[in-house]
Amino acid sequence: MIDLIATLQPLVVGAVLIWSARVKLVSPHATAAANRSALVRLLGQDRALPAYRLLGGIEVTLGALLLLPPVLRAEAMAATGLAVAFLGYLAYARRAAPASSCGCLSARPTPVSGRSLARAGLLAAAGGLALLATGGWMTALTGQPAAGGAVLLVEIAAVVALSPELDHVWLLPLRRLRARLTHPLRGGSGVPLLATVQQLQLSDAYRRVAPLLRSDVREHWDDGDWRFVGHAARYQGRLVTAVFAVPLTDREPDAVRVAVVDDATGHTLLSLAGTPPATGPRLSVVPA
């Protein structure tokens, strides 16, 4: 199986490189994409666009060589080196110019993220596997079409999932569909989520943890007479979730409670409460 996977890597890497080159060479928004990238910080405003175009030329040339048989070891080594260079550049961009755009697979303004770095790492690994190839990808697909197709489908899905620039193609439509099916502004109790959010935002518990929050409402669910609302947050350098407990039968903001839960361990690091009703969920405190 490893031989089949290795043999298909030139096809995967070559296709991604050509797609990336398309953005840099023929997109009408290439100039804007170059000016939004970290190349401006790295090379200066005047050199950003020529460097962006040059990179596109390298990508399309190497991508074509990988797609056309035979695939030489030198081509696989070059692809691996280019992916590693991408990884280094993206790490630099995220650190030195965090507001810059990736400009990788789309001209859309997309800041460099952990997904972008993971995608570059995936391409570097694919290039390394291509060094083990013993035949051409076309022969592999012809000999084992089902297995080869499955491998390609998984890898293409991984590249798409790790590409924030492509979220508008698949992720946003899925979110819209979920919103239409689940009606997120109304919970099972019939109380609109907006009313719950307004109540918790007026609470002392919310004001005390607001500096920790890093997102809007990410999830919510009802349990008995309580609605729980989760926000992404950061506490003492840890990625955590702030879970607010809002009573459905008491409209007083002081009845809202909050627990800060470590995403990695599931431990409650902190809990705060106002003046809760006589009965309700118990939120324990676990020292950080």
Tab-separated table of C-alpha atoms in Angstrom:
chain	number	residue	atom	x	y	z
A	1	MET	CA	0.000	0.000	0.000
A	2	ILE	CA	2.863	2.361	0.775
A	3	ASP	CA	4.136	1.912	-2.786
A	4	LEU	CA	0.751	2.988	-4.172
A	5	ILE	CA	0.574	6.028	-1.876
A	6	ALA	CA	4.134	7.071	-2.741
A	7	THR	CA	3.501	6.670	-6.468
A	8	LEU	CA	0.442	8.972	-6.312
A	9	GLN	CA	2.166	11.810	-4.442
A	10	PRO	CA	3.595	13.510	-7.568
A	11	LEU	CA	0.035	13.809	-8.889
A	12	VAL	CA	-1.209	15.388	-5.641
A	13	VAL	CA	1.707	17.793	-5.215
A	14	GLY	CA	1.797	18.697	-8.906
A	15	ALA	CA	-1.929	19.501	-8.979
A	16	VAL	CA	-1.678	21.699	-5.870
A	17	LEU	CA	1.347	23.556	-7.276
A	18	ILE	CA	-0.388	24.265	-10.581
A	19	TRP	CA	-3.518	25.461	-8.785
A	20	SER	CA	-1.374	27.759	-6.628
A	21	ALA	CA	0.489	29.045	-9.704
A	22	ARG	CA	-2.832	29.898	-11.382
A	23	VAL	CA	-3.506	32.456	-8.641
A	24	LYS	CA	-0.103	34.093	-9.067
A	25	LEU	CA	0.087	34.108	-12.884
A	26	VAL	CA	-3.388	34.499	-14.349
A	27	SER	CA	-5.635	35.804	-11.583
A	28	PRO	CA	-6.757	39.416	-12.149
A	29	HIS	CA	-6.304	39.952	-8.409
A	30	ALA	CA	-2.673	38.783	-8.297
A	31	THR	CA	-1.309	42.299	-7.711
A	32	ALA	CA	-3.600	42.871	-4.745
A	33	ALA	CA	-2.776	39.425	-3.373
A	34	ALA	CA	0.973	40.121	-3.615
A	35	ASN	CA	0.577	43.481	-1.890
A	36	ARG	CA	-1.353	41.862	0.954
A	37	SER	CA	1.261	39.135	1.459
A	38	ALA	CA	4.270	39.097	3.770
A	39	LEU	CA	6.490	39.511	0.689
A	40	VAL	CA	6.021	43.266	1.140
A	41	ARG	CA	7.554	43.037	4.603
A	42	LEU	CA	10.239	40.607	3.456
A	43	LEU	CA	11.299	42.163	0.127
A	44	GLY	CA	9.693	45.591	-0.031
A	45	GLN	CA	6.684	46.946	-1.929
A	46	ASP	CA	8.399	47.165	-5.329
A	47	ARG	CA	9.739	43.602	-5.279
A	48	ALA	CA	6.642	41.868	-3.878
A	49	LEU	CA	4.765	41.423	-7.165
A	50	PRO	CA	7.784	40.264	-9.247
A	51	ALA	CA	8.656	37.744	-6.525
A	52	TYR	CA	5.034	36.589	-6.408
A	53	ARG	CA	5.025	36.063	-10.190
A	54	LEU	CA	8.403	34.303	-10.092
A	55	LEU	CA	7.108	31.928	-7.450
A	56	GLY	CA	4.112	31.186	-9.667
A	57	GLY	CA	6.447	30.378	-12.559
A	58	ILE	CA	8.438	27.976	-10.385
A	59	GLU	CA	5.247	26.322	-9.170
A	60	VAL	CA	3.752	25.785	-12.631
A	61	THR	CA	7.049	24.447	-14.013
A	62	LEU	CA	7.628	22.026	-11.159
A	63	GLY	CA	3.953	21.034	-11.084
A	64	ALA	CA	4.002	20.183	-14.790
A	65	LEU	CA	7.184	18.147	-14.395
A	66	LEU	CA	5.583	16.162	-11.572
A	67	LEU	CA	2.468	15.440	-13.610
A	68	LEU	CA	4.275	14.421	-16.782
A	69	PRO	CA	5.970	10.992	-16.822
A	70	PRO	CA	8.502	9.923	-15.893
A	71	VAL	CA	8.740	11.441	-12.405
A	72	LEU	CA	12.411	11.840	-11.552
A	73	ARG	CA	13.870	11.721	-8.072
A	74	ALA	CA	15.230	15.245	-8.571
A	75	GLU	CA	11.693	16.539	-9.203
A	76	ALA	CA	10.413	14.973	-5.988
A	77	MET	CA	13.346	16.457	-4.069
A	78	ALA	CA	12.634	19.888	-5.559
A	79	ALA	CA	8.964	19.619	-4.597
A	80	THR	CA	9.907	18.681	-1.040
A	81	GLY	CA	12.347	21.573	-0.812
A	82	LEU	CA	9.758	24.015	-2.142
A	83	ALA	CA	7.172	22.820	0.401
A	84	VAL	CA	9.676	23.203	3.234
A	85	ALA	CA	10.473	26.717	1.968
A	86	PHE	CA	6.727	27.479	1.962
A	87	LEU	CA	6.512	26.259	5.548
A	88	GLY	CA	9.357	28.540	6.598
A	89	TYR	CA	7.866	31.520	4.773
A	90	LEU	CA	4.436	31.001	6.330
A	91	ALA	CA	5.971	30.709	9.804
A	92	TYR	CA	7.829	33.972	9.163
A	93	ALA	CA	4.666	35.655	7.866
A	94	ARG	CA	2.631	34.590	10.877
A	95	ARG	CA	5.251	35.965	13.251
A	96	ALA	CA	6.513	39.079	11.445
A	97	ALA	CA	3.365	40.162	9.581
A	98	PRO	CA	0.327	38.531	11.257
A	99	ALA	CA	-2.092	40.795	9.381
A	100	SER	CA	-0.712	39.731	5.987
A	101	SER	CA	-2.562	37.403	3.635
A	102	CYS	CA	-1.329	33.957	2.639
A	103	GLY	CA	-1.930	34.378	-1.107
A	104	CYS	CA	-1.427	30.641	-1.576
A	105	LEU	CA	-4.397	28.948	-3.242
A	106	SER	CA	-6.646	31.973	-3.660
A	107	ALA	CA	-6.399	35.729	-4.063
A	108	ARG	CA	-8.925	36.153	-1.239
A	109	PRO	CA	-7.548	37.963	1.823
A	110	THR	CA	-6.762	35.082	4.178
A	111	PRO	CA	-4.392	35.494	7.145
A	112	VAL	CA	-1.803	32.785	7.697
A	113	SER	CA	-3.182	30.268	10.185
A	114	GLY	CA	-2.281	26.956	11.730
A	115	ARG	CA	-4.205	25.281	8.914
A	116	SER	CA	-1.967	26.985	6.336
A	117	LEU	CA	1.127	25.710	8.133
A	118	ALA	CA	-0.357	22.215	8.373
A	119	ARG	CA	-1.074	22.230	4.641
A	120	ALA	CA	2.532	23.163	3.838
A	121	GLY	CA	3.669	20.377	6.166
A	122	LEU	CA	1.362	17.938	4.396
A	123	LEU	CA	2.837	18.889	1.012
A	124	ALA	CA	6.363	18.488	2.380
A	125	ALA	CA	5.466	15.015	3.629
A	126	ALA	CA	3.873	14.177	0.267
A	127	GLY	CA	7.034	15.290	-1.507
A	128	GLY	CA	9.104	13.116	0.781
A	129	LEU	CA	6.881	10.115	0.051
A	130	ALA	CA	7.244	10.780	-3.676
A	131	LEU	CA	10.948	10.021	-3.298
A	132	LEU	CA	9.936	6.410	-2.609
A	133	ALA	CA	7.895	6.072	-5.794
A	134	THR	CA	8.921	3.163	-8.014
A	135	GLY	CA	6.575	3.828	-10.931
A	136	GLY	CA	4.323	6.397	-12.578
A	137	TRP	CA	1.066	7.598	-11.021
A	138	MET	CA	-0.876	6.845	-14.213
A	139	THR	CA	0.173	3.192	-14.100
A	140	ALA	CA	-0.754	2.999	-10.410
A	141	LEU	CA	-4.227	4.384	-11.047
A	142	THR	CA	-4.761	2.018	-13.957
A	143	GLY	CA	-3.626	-1.023	-11.975
A	144	GLN	CA	-5.516	-0.198	-8.742
A	145	PRO	CA	-8.238	2.322	-9.636
A	146	ALA	CA	-10.370	1.838	-6.503
A	147	ALA	CA	-7.526	2.040	-3.988
A	148	GLY	CA	-5.794	4.805	-5.920
A	149	GLY	CA	-8.991	6.842	-6.172
A	150	ALA	CA	-9.584	6.464	-2.433
A	151	VAL	CA	-6.060	7.692	-1.635
A	152	LEU	CA	-6.456	10.701	-3.909
A	153	LEU	CA	-9.866	11.544	-2.469
A	154	VAL	CA	-8.543	11.495	1.100
A	155	GLU	CA	-5.533	13.657	0.243
A	156	ILE	CA	-7.539	16.174	-1.777
A	157	ALA	CA	-10.061	16.420	1.065
A	158	ALA	CA	-7.193	17.023	3.507
A	159	VAL	CA	-5.727	19.800	1.335
A	160	VAL	CA	-9.131	21.474	0.981
A	161	ALA	CA	-9.876	21.175	4.706
A	162	LEU	CA	-6.487	22.752	5.530
A	163	SER	CA	-7.043	25.665	3.099
A	164	PRO	CA	-8.876	28.599	4.731
A	165	GLU	CA	-8.964	30.272	1.293
A	166	LEU	CA	-11.397	27.582	0.117
A	167	ASP	CA	-13.809	27.771	3.064
A	168	HIS	CA	-16.322	29.691	0.935
A	169	VAL	CA	-16.546	26.688	-1.403
A	170	TRP	CA	-17.562	24.084	1.179
A	171	LEU	CA	-17.464	25.221	4.810
A	172	LEU	CA	-19.700	28.292	4.571
A	173	PRO	CA	-22.404	26.447	2.585
A	174	LEU	CA	-22.360	23.690	5.217
A	175	ARG	CA	-22.748	26.257	7.978
A	176	ARG	CA	-25.649	27.907	6.166
A	177	LEU	CA	-27.310	24.521	5.718
A	178	ARG	CA	-26.832	23.741	9.398
A	179	ALA	CA	-28.354	27.108	10.327
A	180	ARG	CA	-31.396	26.431	8.140
A	181	LEU	CA	-31.870	22.964	9.625
A	182	THR	CA	-31.202	23.727	13.298
A	183	HIS	CA	-32.517	27.309	13.655
A	184	PRO	CA	-29.700	28.331	16.036
A	185	LEU	CA	-31.496	31.475	17.237
A	186	ARG	CA	-34.088	29.321	18.963
A	187	GLY	CA	-33.376	26.528	21.423
A	188	GLY	CA	-35.525	23.559	22.289
A	189	SER	CA	-37.188	25.509	25.096
A	190	GLY	CA	-38.638	28.070	22.704
A	191	VAL	CA	-36.536	30.840	24.269
A	192	PRO	CA	-34.554	32.619	21.519
A	193	LEU	CA	-30.797	32.313	21.838
A	194	LEU	CA	-30.522	36.077	21.323
A	195	ALA	CA	-32.500	36.656	24.536
A	196	THR	CA	-30.176	34.280	26.401
A	197	VAL	CA	-27.081	36.057	25.050
A	198	GLN	CA	-28.465	39.444	26.045
A	199	GLN	CA	-29.122	38.162	29.567
A	200	LEU	CA	-25.643	36.706	30.017
A	201	GLN	CA	-23.931	39.804	28.565
A	202	LEU	CA	-25.599	41.906	31.258
A	203	SER	CA	-24.360	39.587	33.990
A	204	ASP	CA	-21.459	40.132	36.355
A	205	ALA	CA	-20.128	36.680	35.441
A	206	TYR	CA	-19.827	37.703	31.770
A	207	ARG	CA	-18.129	41.010	32.571
A	208	ARG	CA	-15.543	39.256	34.726
A	209	VAL	CA	-14.494	36.753	32.046
A	210	ALA	CA	-15.066	38.941	28.956
A	211	PRO	CA	-11.312	39.754	28.604
A	212	LEU	CA	-10.656	36.013	28.215
A	213	LEU	CA	-13.138	35.443	25.364
A	214	ARG	CA	-11.855	34.889	21.831
A	215	SER	CA	-15.074	34.110	19.929
A	216	ASP	CA	-18.792	34.662	19.702
A	217	VAL	CA	-21.186	31.853	20.682
A	218	ARG	CA	-19.749	28.563	19.385
A	219	GLU	CA	-22.292	26.111	20.769
A	220	HIS	CA	-25.337	25.989	22.993
A	221	TRP	CA	-27.660	23.380	24.436
A	222	ASP	CA	-30.536	23.136	26.887
A	223	ASP	CA	-30.566	20.881	29.963
A	224	GLY	CA	-33.672	21.083	32.090
A	225	ASP	CA	-34.309	24.681	33.135
A	226	TRP	CA	-30.828	25.799	32.054
A	227	ARG	CA	-29.255	26.827	28.773
A	228	PHE	CA	-25.503	26.383	28.393
A	229	VAL	CA	-23.612	28.687	26.013
A	230	GLY	CA	-19.969	28.093	25.026
A	231	HIS	CA	-17.340	30.617	23.902
A	232	ALA	CA	-13.720	29.949	22.897
A	233	ALA	CA	-11.339	31.648	25.339
A	234	ARG	CA	-7.749	31.759	26.563
A	235	TYR	CA	-6.860	31.525	30.259
A	236	GLN	CA	-3.318	31.590	31.658
A	237	GLY	CA	-1.957	30.721	28.215
A	238	ARG	CA	-4.297	27.730	27.765
A	239	LEU	CA	-6.993	27.198	25.151
A	240	VAL	CA	-10.226	26.927	27.112
A	241	THR	CA	-13.989	27.110	26.704
A	242	ALA	CA	-16.069	29.520	28.772
A	243	VAL	CA	-19.380	27.772	29.455
A	244	PHE	CA	-22.173	30.035	30.681
A	245	ALA	CA	-25.161	28.552	32.502
A	246	VAL	CA	-28.231	30.744	31.989
A	247	PRO	CA	-31.554	29.889	33.669
A	248	LEU	CA	-34.463	29.705	31.264
A	249	THR	CA	-37.020	30.588	33.920
A	250	ASP	CA	-35.175	33.450	35.624
A	251	ARG	CA	-34.457	36.567	33.574
A	252	GLU	CA	-32.176	38.153	36.172
A	253	PRO	CA	-28.597	38.616	34.890
A	254	ASP	CA	-27.233	37.884	38.369
A	255	ALA	CA	-28.445	34.277	38.047
A	256	VAL	CA	-25.924	33.564	35.262
A	257	ARG	CA	-22.953	31.319	36.110
A	258	VAL	CA	-19.794	30.601	34.130
A	259	ALA	CA	-17.153	27.881	34.186
A	260	VAL	CA	-13.794	28.031	32.389
A	261	VAL	CA	-12.919	24.536	31.119
A	262	ASP	CA	-9.511	23.450	29.821
A	263	ASP	CA	-9.921	22.173	26.226
A	264	ALA	CA	-7.031	19.724	26.572
A	265	THR	CA	-7.956	18.057	29.872
A	266	GLY	CA	-11.634	18.859	30.384
A	267	HIS	CA	-10.877	20.165	33.884
A	268	THR	CA	-12.746	23.186	35.224
A	269	LEU	CA	-10.116	25.842	35.946
A	270	LEU	CA	-12.419	28.549	37.275
A	271	SER	CA	-16.093	29.049	38.043
A	272	LEU	CA	-18.010	32.182	38.910
A	273	ALA	CA	-21.594	32.699	40.002
A	274	GLY	CA	-23.817	35.593	40.792
A	275	THR	CA	-26.915	34.924	42.869
A	276	PRO	CA	-28.173	31.555	41.547
A	277	PRO	CA	-31.648	30.155	42.145
A	278	ALA	CA	-32.170	27.621	44.911
A	279	THR	CA	-31.631	24.734	42.455
A	280	GLY	CA	-29.307	24.588	39.479
A	281	PRO	CA	-26.092	23.100	38.116
A	282	ARG	CA	-23.094	22.805	40.353
A	283	LEU	CA	-19.913	24.343	38.887
A	284	SER	CA	-16.854	23.255	40.807
A	285	VAL	CA	-13.559	25.122	40.987
A	286	VAL	CA	-10.330	23.282	40.162
A	287	PRO	CA	-7.144	25.313	40.797
A	288	ALA	CA	-5.098	25.968	37.639
